[in-house]
Amino acid sequence: MSATSLVKTLKSQIAAKDAAGAAETVDDLVQHTTSAREAANDPLWKATSVIPWVGPNLVAASEIATSADDVARLGAVPLVNAFESLDWHTLRPTPDGIDLKPLTSAAPQVQAASHAVRETSKRLAAIDSTALVPQVSGPLLQAQVELSSISGQLDTAADAAVLAPSMLGADVPRTYLLLMQNSAESRSTGGIPGALAVLRVDHGKISLESQTSAGALGSFAPPIPTDSEEAAIYSGRIGKFMQDVNLTPDFATTGSVAVSMWETRTGEKLDGALSLDPVALSYLLKATGPVQITDPTLARAGRGLPSELNSGNVVKTLLSDTYASIKDPKLQDAYFAGAAKEIFSAFSAGNSNAEALMDAVSQGVAERRILIWSKMEPEQKILGKYPLAGLVSGPSVSPTQFGIYFNDGTGAKMDYWVKRTVKVVRDCTKDGYREVSIRVTSTNTAPSDAAKSLPDYVTGGGAYGVPPGSVQTNVVAYGPSQSNIDTVVKDGKKIAFAAQRHEQRAVGTSTILLGPGESTSLDFNFGHIVQHSDPKIVVTPTTQAVKDVLQDATPSPCE
């Protein structure tokens, strides 16, 4: 009990960044676990462990005590030592860059702690608790659950400690293609990558270079090669136009194709790709504070727009007001890129505290508004374990993950006006297989006179066959691995849809067209699901808060 209370204290101290208190607590913890280990290895205890019925309980209790001591000495001690060595304030960007030395020095200790806890967790997980008395099985099950959770967290910390220094240019400068996704024209990973820049990182110092627009790169003939399954679902446009590289929700494809396009056009070699959207920029502005549009050309072009961008106005300014104030599409892209540059300058100048900055980045990553791909295969393999990589298959994808993605079919910037909800409306087991229905409801909230009150660049002006003011969207639904998509129901009626597969996942696509004020619902009905844990849904990040899009529901039973 004493050790358990000390672990809770240690967690609180680490969360509060109390390095001195954590060091004292871990010393006390080691004393308790060492005493317990010595008692469990007493010769009399060992001799008693061979007695039938009693023996397995004593062996299990001994294993718990030994494991607790291993975790304390081999896990908690090096972890707290690493924690003490880090000055969290140095981990934020400054004009001189991020001081990466403390993180580099701490990496071996974090890796050692991760390895010790992982191996101990495996050892405890192998113990069969069914024949144990409750006084032993209870603590064992608790230890198994807690160690599994801690092990995952430490593995993440160890991966971050290894990746961050190299990807931030600790050894050699790195350059990444920055895709600034415009959510007013949806793509599976967020929005059309209208504005581009090269992000250079040298020993933690961040700068933006070579800014341009996706349109300036033109089309690619022959197209950049892409996976045949993705080409079948999303067409060859993925490899032909930079604006369409993220029609696919798989950011490994998006990143690699976008970098190939950049290198083909410019001859400049890059190390990877990074994307973010205006909502992610708003999170960064919470950490940095407001920024000013200082470029005279942009200020003149954006006359009538706010001269100060903050977390409250940046999304509306970039995705709506810009189109009303700036008529030239090239200047619109320039304004978007210029705003991003001002925000990155504030970010790089260290105008934030480390904790607020980490919270901003963490929120952007959790909502899939920040994605990254590395050309370095070992780095990409590690990234692939986490949502930050934006993959549709692999260790970062839950066995019961469903994906709902949106691709604009209007050829314009009307998605700013679309509000969506996604929820599970049916979840049951029939004939040994799981059946799940996901309902996607979309509403066009544009004004009734949108055809006249909104600029043609926003409505499309009917150029692609969509009536001005209407929104056309290709809704793409992914089921879990090995599942089938059986039917798609629109507003209560079955409709035809495109059924395909991507990385062994069932994929269904349906197109909707909404006039101002109109709403519609699509039910994607998946069957033959072999996984039986609760469904998890990933959606295209939009201008809406994720909590407003993903809604709880009471699924109906099987008929």
Coordinates of C-alpha atoms in Angstrom, one line a residue:
M1 CA 0.0 0.0 0.0
S2 CA 2.9 2.3 0.8
A3 CA 4.4 1.8 -2.6
T4 CA 1.1 2.3 -4.3
S5 CA 0.6 5.7 -2.6
L6 CA 4.1 6.7 -3.5
V7 CA 3.5 5.9 -7.2
K8 CA 0.5 8.2 -7.2
T9 CA 2.6 10.9 -5.5
L10 CA 5.3 10.4 -8.1
K11 CA 2.8 10.8 -11.0
S12 CA 1.5 14.0 -9.5
Q13 CA 5.0 15.4 -9.0
I14 CA 6.0 14.7 -12.6
A15 CA 2.8 16.2 -13.9
A16 CA 3.5 19.3 -11.8
K17 CA 7.1 19.3 -13.0
D18 CA 8.4 19.0 -9.4
A19 CA 11.8 17.4 -10.2
A20 CA 13.2 17.6 -6.7
G21 CA 10.0 16.1 -5.1
A22 CA 10.0 13.3 -7.7
A23 CA 13.6 12.4 -6.8
E24 CA 12.8 12.1 -3.1
T25 CA 9.7 10.1 -3.8
V26 CA 11.5 7.6 -6.1
D27 CA 14.2 7.1 -3.4
D28 CA 11.4 6.2 -0.9
L29 CA 9.7 3.9 -3.5
V30 CA 12.9 2.0 -4.1
Q31 CA 13.3 1.4 -0.3
H32 CA 9.8 -0.1 -0.1
T33 CA 10.1 -2.3 -3.2
T34 CA 13.6 -3.6 -2.2
S35 CA 12.2 -4.6 1.2
A36 CA 9.3 -6.4 -0.5
R37 CA 11.6 -8.2 -2.9
E38 CA 13.9 -9.4 -0.1
A39 CA 10.9 -10.7 1.9
A40 CA 9.6 -12.5 -1.2
N41 CA 12.9 -14.2 -1.8
D42 CA 13.4 -15.4 1.8
P43 CA 14.4 -19.1 1.9
L44 CA 11.4 -20.1 4.0
W45 CA 9.1 -18.3 1.5
K46 CA 10.8 -20.2 -1.4
A47 CA 10.5 -23.5 0.4
T48 CA 6.8 -23.0 1.0
S49 CA 6.2 -22.1 -2.6
V50 CA 6.4 -25.8 -3.6
I51 CA 3.3 -26.7 -1.6
P52 CA 0.3 -27.5 -3.9
W53 CA -2.4 -24.8 -4.0
V54 CA -0.3 -22.5 -1.8
G55 CA 2.7 -22.5 -4.1
P56 CA 1.2 -20.7 -7.2
N57 CA -0.1 -17.9 -5.0
L58 CA 3.3 -17.4 -3.3
V59 CA 5.1 -17.6 -6.6
A60 CA 2.8 -15.0 -8.1
A61 CA 3.2 -12.7 -5.0
S62 CA 6.9 -13.1 -5.3
E63 CA 6.8 -12.2 -9.0
I64 CA 4.7 -9.1 -8.2
A65 CA 7.2 -7.9 -5.6
T66 CA 10.2 -8.6 -7.9
S67 CA 8.5 -6.8 -10.8
A68 CA 7.6 -3.8 -8.6
D69 CA 11.3 -3.5 -7.6
D70 CA 12.4 -3.8 -11.2
V71 CA 10.0 -1.1 -12.2
A72 CA 11.2 1.2 -9.4
R73 CA 14.9 0.7 -9.8
L74 CA 15.2 0.1 -13.6
G75 CA 12.2 2.2 -14.7
A76 CA 11.4 5.0 -12.2
V77 CA 15.0 5.9 -11.3
P78 CA 16.4 6.5 -14.8
L79 CA 13.1 8.2 -15.8
V80 CA 13.3 10.7 -12.8
N81 CA 17.0 11.2 -13.5
A82 CA 16.1 12.2 -17.1
F83 CA 13.2 14.3 -15.8
E84 CA 15.6 16.2 -13.5
S85 CA 18.1 16.8 -16.4
L86 CA 15.4 18.5 -18.6
D87 CA 14.8 22.2 -18.4
W88 CA 11.3 22.4 -19.9
H89 CA 11.7 26.1 -20.8
T90 CA 14.6 25.2 -23.2
L91 CA 12.3 23.0 -25.2
R92 CA 10.4 25.9 -26.8
P93 CA 11.7 27.6 -29.9
T94 CA 13.8 30.8 -29.5
P95 CA 15.6 33.0 -32.1
D96 CA 18.6 30.8 -31.5
G97 CA 16.6 27.6 -31.9
I98 CA 15.6 24.8 -29.5
D99 CA 18.3 23.6 -27.2
L100 CA 18.3 19.9 -28.1
K101 CA 21.2 18.8 -25.9
P102 CA 19.2 18.0 -22.8
L103 CA 16.7 15.9 -24.8
T104 CA 19.5 14.1 -26.6
S105 CA 21.2 13.4 -23.2
A106 CA 18.0 12.2 -21.6
A107 CA 17.1 9.8 -24.5
P108 CA 19.2 6.8 -23.3
Q109 CA 17.7 7.0 -19.8
V110 CA 14.2 7.1 -21.1
Q111 CA 14.9 4.2 -23.4
A112 CA 16.3 2.2 -20.5
A113 CA 13.2 2.9 -18.4
S114 CA 10.9 2.0 -21.3
H115 CA 12.7 -1.3 -21.9
A116 CA 12.6 -2.3 -18.2
V117 CA 8.9 -1.6 -17.8
R118 CA 8.0 -3.2 -21.1
E119 CA 9.8 -6.5 -20.2
T120 CA 8.3 -6.5 -16.7
S121 CA 4.9 -5.9 -18.1
K122 CA 5.3 -8.9 -20.4
R123 CA 6.5 -11.1 -17.5
L124 CA 3.5 -10.2 -15.3
A125 CA 1.1 -10.6 -18.3
A126 CA 2.2 -14.2 -18.7
I127 CA 1.0 -15.2 -15.1
D128 CA -2.3 -17.1 -15.1
S129 CA -4.5 -15.5 -12.4
T130 CA -7.4 -18.0 -12.7
A131 CA -6.1 -20.3 -9.9
L132 CA -5.0 -17.6 -7.5
V133 CA -6.8 -16.4 -4.4
P134 CA -8.4 -13.0 -4.6
Q135 CA -5.8 -11.5 -2.3
V136 CA -3.2 -12.3 -4.9
S137 CA -5.1 -12.1 -8.2
G138 CA -6.5 -8.7 -7.4
P139 CA -3.1 -6.9 -7.1
L140 CA -1.8 -9.0 -10.0
L141 CA -4.6 -7.8 -12.3
Q142 CA -4.2 -4.2 -11.2
A143 CA -0.4 -4.4 -11.8
Q144 CA -1.0 -5.9 -15.3
V145 CA -3.3 -3.1 -16.3
E146 CA -1.2 -0.3 -14.8
L147 CA 2.1 -1.6 -16.2
S148 CA 0.6 -2.1 -19.7
S149 CA -0.6 1.6 -19.6
I150 CA 2.7 2.9 -18.3
S151 CA 4.7 0.8 -20.8
G152 CA 2.8 2.3 -23.7
Q153 CA 3.4 5.8 -22.4
L154 CA 7.1 5.2 -21.8
D155 CA 7.5 3.7 -25.3
T156 CA 6.0 6.9 -26.7
A157 CA 8.3 9.0 -24.6
A158 CA 11.3 6.9 -25.7
D159 CA 10.4 7.2 -29.4
A160 CA 9.9 11.0 -29.0
A161 CA 13.3 11.3 -27.3
V162 CA 15.0 9.5 -30.2
L163 CA 13.1 11.1 -33.1
A164 CA 12.8 14.7 -32.0
P165 CA 16.6 15.7 -32.0
S166 CA 17.3 14.1 -35.4
M167 CA 14.1 15.4 -37.0
L168 CA 14.8 18.9 -35.6
G169 CA 18.2 19.0 -37.2
A170 CA 20.5 18.1 -34.2
D171 CA 22.9 16.3 -36.5
V172 CA 22.4 17.9 -39.9
P173 CA 19.8 20.5 -41.1
R174 CA 16.5 19.1 -42.2
T175 CA 14.0 20.5 -44.8
Y176 CA 10.4 19.6 -45.0
L177 CA 7.7 20.5 -47.4
L178 CA 5.0 22.4 -45.4
L179 CA 1.5 21.8 -46.8
M180 CA -0.9 24.5 -45.4
Q181 CA -4.3 22.8 -45.8
N182 CA -7.2 25.1 -46.6
S183 CA -10.3 23.5 -45.0
A184 CA -12.6 25.7 -47.1
E185 CA -12.0 23.1 -49.8
S186 CA -12.0 19.7 -48.2
R187 CA -9.6 16.9 -48.8
S188 CA -9.4 13.6 -46.8
T189 CA -6.6 14.8 -44.5
G190 CA -8.2 18.3 -44.0
G191 CA -8.1 20.7 -46.9
I192 CA -6.6 21.5 -50.3
P193 CA -2.8 22.3 -49.9
G194 CA -3.1 25.7 -51.6
A195 CA -0.1 27.3 -50.0
L196 CA 3.3 25.6 -49.8
A197 CA 6.6 26.4 -48.1
V198 CA 9.9 24.7 -47.2
L199 CA 10.4 24.4 -43.5
R200 CA 14.0 24.4 -42.6
V201 CA 15.2 23.2 -39.2
D202 CA 18.8 23.5 -38.1
H203 CA 19.8 22.6 -34.6
G204 CA 16.3 23.4 -33.5
K205 CA 16.1 26.7 -35.3
I206 CA 13.0 26.9 -37.5
S207 CA 12.6 29.1 -40.6
L208 CA 10.2 29.2 -43.6
E209 CA 11.7 29.3 -47.1
S210 CA 10.6 29.0 -50.7
Q211 CA 7.0 29.9 -50.4
T212 CA 4.6 29.3 -53.3
S213 CA 1.2 27.9 -54.2
A214 CA 0.2 24.4 -55.3
G215 CA -1.2 25.8 -58.5
A216 CA 2.2 27.3 -59.5
L217 CA 3.6 23.8 -59.8
G218 CA 1.2 23.0 -62.6
S219 CA 0.3 19.4 -63.6
F220 CA 2.6 16.4 -63.8
A221 CA 2.7 14.3 -66.9
P222 CA 3.4 11.5 -66.5
P223 CA 1.9 11.5 -63.0
I224 CA 3.9 10.6 -60.0
P225 CA 3.3 6.9 -59.4
T226 CA 0.8 6.0 -56.7
D227 CA -0.6 2.8 -55.1
S228 CA -3.0 1.1 -57.5
E229 CA -5.7 0.8 -54.9
E230 CA -5.6 4.5 -54.1
A231 CA -5.5 5.4 -57.8
A232 CA -8.7 3.3 -58.3
I233 CA -10.5 5.0 -55.4
Y234 CA -9.3 8.6 -55.8
S235 CA -8.2 8.6 -59.5
G236 CA -4.8 9.4 -61.0
R237 CA -5.2 13.1 -59.9
I238 CA -3.3 12.2 -56.7
G239 CA -0.1 12.0 -58.7
K240 CA -1.0 14.7 -61.3
F241 CA -1.8 17.8 -59.2
M242 CA -0.4 19.0 -55.9
Q243 CA -3.9 20.2 -55.0
D244 CA -5.1 16.6 -55.0
V245 CA -2.2 14.7 -53.3
N246 CA -4.3 14.4 -50.1
L247 CA -7.5 13.1 -51.7
T248 CA -6.3 9.9 -50.0
P249 CA -6.5 9.8 -46.2
D250 CA -3.1 8.0 -46.1
F251 CA -0.5 10.8 -45.3
A252 CA 2.4 8.5 -46.2
T253 CA 1.1 8.6 -49.8
T254 CA 0.4 12.4 -49.6
G255 CA 3.8 13.2 -48.1
S256 CA 5.8 11.1 -50.5
V257 CA 4.0 12.2 -53.6
A258 CA 4.1 15.9 -52.6
V259 CA 7.8 15.8 -51.9
S260 CA 8.4 14.0 -55.3
M261 CA 6.4 16.7 -57.0
W262 CA 8.4 19.5 -55.3
E263 CA 11.8 17.8 -56.1
T264 CA 10.8 17.2 -59.7
R265 CA 9.8 20.8 -60.3
T266 CA 12.5 22.6 -58.2
G267 CA 15.4 20.1 -58.0
E268 CA 15.5 20.8 -54.3
K269 CA 15.9 17.7 -52.2
L270 CA 13.7 17.4 -49.0
D271 CA 13.6 15.2 -46.0
G272 CA 9.9 14.9 -45.5
A273 CA 6.5 16.6 -45.4
L274 CA 4.5 18.3 -42.7
S275 CA 0.9 19.5 -42.9
L276 CA -1.4 21.7 -40.7
D277 CA -4.6 23.6 -41.1
P278 CA -6.0 27.0 -39.9
V279 CA -7.5 25.5 -36.8
A280 CA -4.0 24.1 -35.8
L281 CA -2.7 27.6 -36.5
S282 CA -5.3 28.9 -34.1
Y283 CA -4.0 26.6 -31.4
L284 CA -0.5 27.9 -32.0
L285 CA -1.8 31.4 -31.6
K286 CA -3.2 30.6 -28.2
A287 CA 0.4 29.8 -27.2
T288 CA 2.2 32.6 -29.0
G289 CA -0.4 35.4 -28.7
P290 CA -1.6 37.6 -31.6
V291 CA 0.6 38.3 -34.6
Q292 CA 0.6 41.3 -36.9
I293 CA 0.5 41.2 -40.8
T294 CA 3.6 43.3 -41.4
D295 CA 4.2 42.6 -45.1
P296 CA 3.1 45.9 -46.9
T297 CA 2.0 44.0 -50.0
L298 CA -0.2 41.6 -48.0
A299 CA -1.6 44.4 -45.9
R300 CA -2.6 46.3 -49.1
A301 CA -4.0 43.2 -50.7
G302 CA -5.9 42.4 -47.5
R303 CA -7.4 45.8 -47.0
G304 CA -10.5 45.3 -44.8
L305 CA -9.1 42.2 -43.2
P306 CA -7.8 42.3 -39.6
S307 CA -4.2 43.5 -39.3
E308 CA -3.9 41.4 -36.2
L309 CA -4.5 37.6 -36.3
N310 CA -5.4 35.8 -33.1
S311 CA -6.7 32.4 -32.0
G312 CA -10.3 33.8 -32.3
N313 CA -10.3 35.3 -35.8
V314 CA -7.7 33.4 -37.8
V315 CA -10.0 30.6 -39.1
K316 CA -12.7 32.9 -40.3
T317 CA -10.2 35.4 -41.7
L318 CA -8.3 32.8 -43.7
L319 CA -11.2 30.6 -44.8
S320 CA -14.0 33.1 -45.4
D321 CA -13.2 36.8 -45.1
T322 CA -10.1 36.6 -47.3
Y323 CA -12.2 35.6 -50.3
A324 CA -14.6 38.5 -49.8
S325 CA -11.7 41.0 -49.6
I326 CA -9.2 39.7 -52.0
K327 CA -10.4 38.9 -55.5
D328 CA -7.2 37.6 -57.1
P329 CA -6.7 33.8 -56.2
K330 CA -2.9 34.2 -56.4
L331 CA -3.1 37.0 -53.8
Q332 CA -5.4 34.9 -51.7
D333 CA -2.8 32.1 -51.6
A334 CA -0.1 34.7 -50.9
Y335 CA -2.1 36.1 -48.0
F336 CA -2.6 32.6 -46.6
A337 CA 1.1 31.8 -46.9
G338 CA 2.0 35.2 -45.4
A339 CA -0.2 34.7 -42.4
A340 CA 1.3 31.3 -41.8
K341 CA 4.8 32.9 -42.1
E342 CA 3.9 35.5 -39.4
I343 CA 2.6 32.8 -37.1
F344 CA 5.7 30.7 -37.6
S345 CA 7.9 33.7 -37.0
A346 CA 6.1 34.3 -33.6
F347 CA 6.4 30.5 -32.9
S348 CA 10.2 30.5 -33.8
A349 CA 10.8 33.7 -31.7
G350 CA 9.8 31.9 -28.6
N351 CA 6.8 34.0 -27.9
S352 CA 5.2 31.3 -25.8
N353 CA 5.8 29.2 -22.7
A354 CA 6.8 25.5 -23.3
E355 CA 3.8 24.1 -21.6
A356 CA 1.3 26.1 -23.7
L357 CA 3.1 25.3 -26.9
M358 CA 3.2 21.6 -26.1
D359 CA -0.6 21.7 -25.4
A360 CA -1.2 23.4 -28.7
V361 CA 0.8 20.9 -30.7
S362 CA -0.6 18.0 -28.8
Q363 CA -4.2 19.1 -29.5
G364 CA -3.4 19.6 -33.2
V365 CA -1.9 16.1 -33.4
A366 CA -4.7 14.5 -31.5
E367 CA -7.3 16.0 -33.9
R368 CA -5.1 15.0 -36.9
R369 CA -4.7 18.6 -37.9
I370 CA -0.9 18.2 -37.8
L371 CA 0.6 15.3 -39.8
I372 CA 4.2 14.4 -40.7
W373 CA 6.0 12.0 -43.1
S374 CA 9.7 11.3 -43.1
K375 CA 11.7 10.2 -46.1
M376 CA 14.0 8.4 -43.7
E377 CA 12.7 4.8 -43.4
P378 CA 13.7 4.2 -39.8
E379 CA 12.1 7.4 -38.7
Q380 CA 8.9 6.7 -40.7
K381 CA 8.7 3.3 -39.1
I382 CA 8.6 4.8 -35.7
L383 CA 6.2 7.6 -36.7
G384 CA 3.9 4.9 -38.1
K385 CA 3.1 3.8 -34.6
Y386 CA 1.2 7.0 -33.9
P387 CA -1.7 9.1 -35.3
L388 CA 0.8 11.8 -36.2
A389 CA 1.7 9.7 -39.3
G390 CA -1.9 9.8 -40.5
L391 CA -1.9 6.2 -41.8
V392 CA -4.9 4.0 -42.8
S393 CA -3.1 0.7 -41.7
G394 CA -0.5 -0.4 -39.3
P395 CA 0.1 -0.2 -35.5
S396 CA -1.4 3.2 -35.2
V397 CA -4.8 2.0 -36.5
S398 CA -7.2 0.5 -34.0
P399 CA -8.6 -2.9 -35.1
T400 CA -12.1 -1.5 -35.0
Q401 CA -11.3 1.8 -36.6
F402 CA -13.7 3.4 -39.0
G403 CA -12.8 6.4 -41.2
I404 CA -15.1 9.0 -42.6
Y405 CA -13.4 11.4 -45.0
F406 CA -14.6 14.3 -47.1
N407 CA -13.4 15.4 -50.6
D408 CA -14.7 18.5 -52.2
G409 CA -16.5 18.0 -55.6
T410 CA -17.5 21.6 -56.0
G411 CA -14.1 22.9 -57.2
A412 CA -14.4 25.9 -54.9
K413 CA -14.3 27.0 -51.3
M414 CA -17.8 26.2 -50.0
D415 CA -16.8 23.7 -47.3
Y416 CA -16.5 26.5 -44.8
W417 CA -20.3 26.6 -44.8
V418 CA -20.8 22.8 -44.4
K419 CA -21.5 21.4 -40.9
R420 CA -21.3 17.7 -40.3
T421 CA -22.0 15.1 -37.6
V422 CA -20.8 11.5 -37.5
K423 CA -22.1 8.8 -35.2
V424 CA -22.7 5.0 -34.8
V425 CA -26.4 4.3 -35.2
R426 CA -26.2 0.5 -35.3
D427 CA -23.8 -1.9 -33.5
C428 CA -24.6 -5.5 -33.0
T429 CA -23.5 -9.1 -33.5
K430 CA -25.2 -11.4 -36.0
D431 CA -24.2 -14.9 -37.0
G432 CA -20.9 -14.5 -35.2
Y433 CA -19.9 -11.3 -37.0
R434 CA -20.2 -7.6 -36.0
E435 CA -22.4 -5.2 -37.9
V436 CA -21.9 -1.5 -37.6
S437 CA -23.7 1.4 -39.3
I438 CA -22.1 4.9 -39.4
R439 CA -24.4 7.9 -40.1
V440 CA -22.9 11.0 -41.7
T441 CA -25.1 14.0 -41.7
S442 CA -24.2 17.1 -43.7
T443 CA -25.8 20.5 -43.8
N444 CA -25.1 23.4 -46.1
T445 CA -25.4 26.5 -43.9
A446 CA -24.6 29.0 -46.7
P447 CA -27.0 32.0 -47.0
S448 CA -30.0 31.4 -49.3
D449 CA -28.6 34.0 -51.7
A450 CA -25.1 32.5 -51.7
A451 CA -25.1 32.4 -55.5
K452 CA -25.1 36.2 -55.5
S453 CA -23.7 37.2 -52.1
L454 CA -20.6 35.0 -52.2
P455 CA -17.7 35.5 -54.6
D456 CA -17.5 33.1 -57.6
Y457 CA -14.1 31.9 -56.3
V458 CA -16.0 30.6 -53.2
T459 CA -19.1 29.2 -55.0
G460 CA -17.3 28.0 -58.1
G461 CA -19.6 30.0 -60.2
G462 CA -21.0 26.8 -61.8
A463 CA -17.7 26.2 -63.6
Y464 CA -17.7 22.5 -62.6
G465 CA -21.3 21.8 -63.1
V466 CA -22.3 22.5 -59.5
P467 CA -24.9 25.3 -59.1
P468 CA -23.5 28.3 -57.4
G469 CA -24.2 28.2 -53.6
S470 CA -24.5 24.4 -53.6
V471 CA -21.8 22.1 -52.2
Q472 CA -20.9 18.7 -53.7
T473 CA -18.9 16.3 -51.6
N474 CA -17.5 12.9 -52.1
V475 CA -17.9 11.1 -48.7
V476 CA -15.6 8.2 -48.3
A477 CA -16.1 5.6 -45.5
Y478 CA -13.5 3.0 -44.4
G479 CA -14.3 0.0 -42.3
P480 CA -12.0 -2.2 -40.2
S481 CA -9.6 -4.7 -41.8
Q482 CA -11.3 -7.6 -43.5
S483 CA -14.8 -6.1 -43.2
N484 CA -17.3 -5.6 -46.0
I485 CA -19.4 -2.6 -46.8
D486 CA -22.9 -4.0 -47.6
T487 CA -25.2 -1.0 -48.3
V488 CA -25.3 2.8 -48.2
V489 CA -28.7 4.4 -47.3
K490 CA -29.4 8.0 -48.1
D491 CA -32.2 9.6 -46.0
G492 CA -33.8 6.2 -45.5
K493 CA -33.4 4.8 -49.1
K494 CA -30.7 2.4 -50.4
I495 CA -28.6 4.0 -53.1
A496 CA -25.8 2.8 -55.4
F497 CA -22.3 3.4 -54.2
A498 CA -18.7 2.6 -55.2
A499 CA -17.3 -0.3 -53.2
Q500 CA -13.5 -0.8 -53.1
R501 CA -10.7 -1.9 -50.8
H502 CA -7.6 -0.2 -49.5
E503 CA -5.0 -2.0 -47.3
Q504 CA -7.6 -4.8 -46.7
R505 CA -10.1 -2.3 -45.5
A506 CA -13.6 -2.0 -47.0
V507 CA -14.1 1.4 -48.7
G508 CA -17.4 2.9 -49.7
T509 CA -17.8 6.2 -51.6
S510 CA -21.0 8.2 -52.2
T511 CA -21.5 11.8 -53.6
I512 CA -23.9 14.3 -52.1
L513 CA -25.1 17.6 -53.5
L514 CA -26.6 20.2 -51.1
G515 CA -28.2 23.6 -51.9
P516 CA -28.2 26.4 -49.3
G517 CA -30.1 25.2 -46.2
E518 CA -30.3 21.6 -47.3
S519 CA -29.3 18.6 -45.2
T520 CA -28.8 14.9 -45.9
S521 CA -27.7 11.8 -44.1
L522 CA -25.7 8.8 -45.4
D523 CA -25.7 5.5 -43.5
F524 CA -22.7 3.3 -44.3
N525 CA -23.5 -0.2 -43.3
F526 CA -20.5 -2.5 -42.6
G527 CA -20.7 -6.2 -42.0
H528 CA -18.5 -9.3 -41.7
I529 CA -16.5 -7.5 -39.0
V530 CA -14.4 -10.0 -37.0
Q531 CA -13.3 -7.5 -34.4
H532 CA -15.5 -7.1 -31.3
S533 CA -14.2 -4.1 -29.4
D534 CA -16.0 -0.8 -29.5
P535 CA -15.9 1.1 -32.8
K536 CA -13.5 4.1 -33.0
I537 CA -14.1 6.7 -35.7
V538 CA -11.5 8.9 -37.4
V539 CA -12.9 11.9 -39.5
T540 CA -11.5 14.5 -41.8
P541 CA -10.6 17.5 -39.6
T542 CA -12.8 20.5 -40.6
T543 CA -13.4 24.0 -39.2
Q544 CA -15.7 22.4 -36.6
A545 CA -14.5 21.2 -33.2
V546 CA -14.0 17.4 -33.3
K547 CA -16.4 17.0 -30.3
D548 CA -19.1 18.7 -32.4
V549 CA -18.6 16.3 -35.3
L550 CA -18.2 13.0 -33.5
Q551 CA -21.4 12.5 -31.6
D552 CA -22.5 9.8 -29.1
A553 CA -25.6 7.8 -30.0
T554 CA -27.5 4.7 -28.8
P555 CA -27.0 2.2 -31.5
S556 CA -30.0 0.1 -32.5
P557 CA -29.9 -3.7 -32.1
C558 CA -29.7 -6.3 -34.9
E559 CA -33.1 -7.1 -36.4

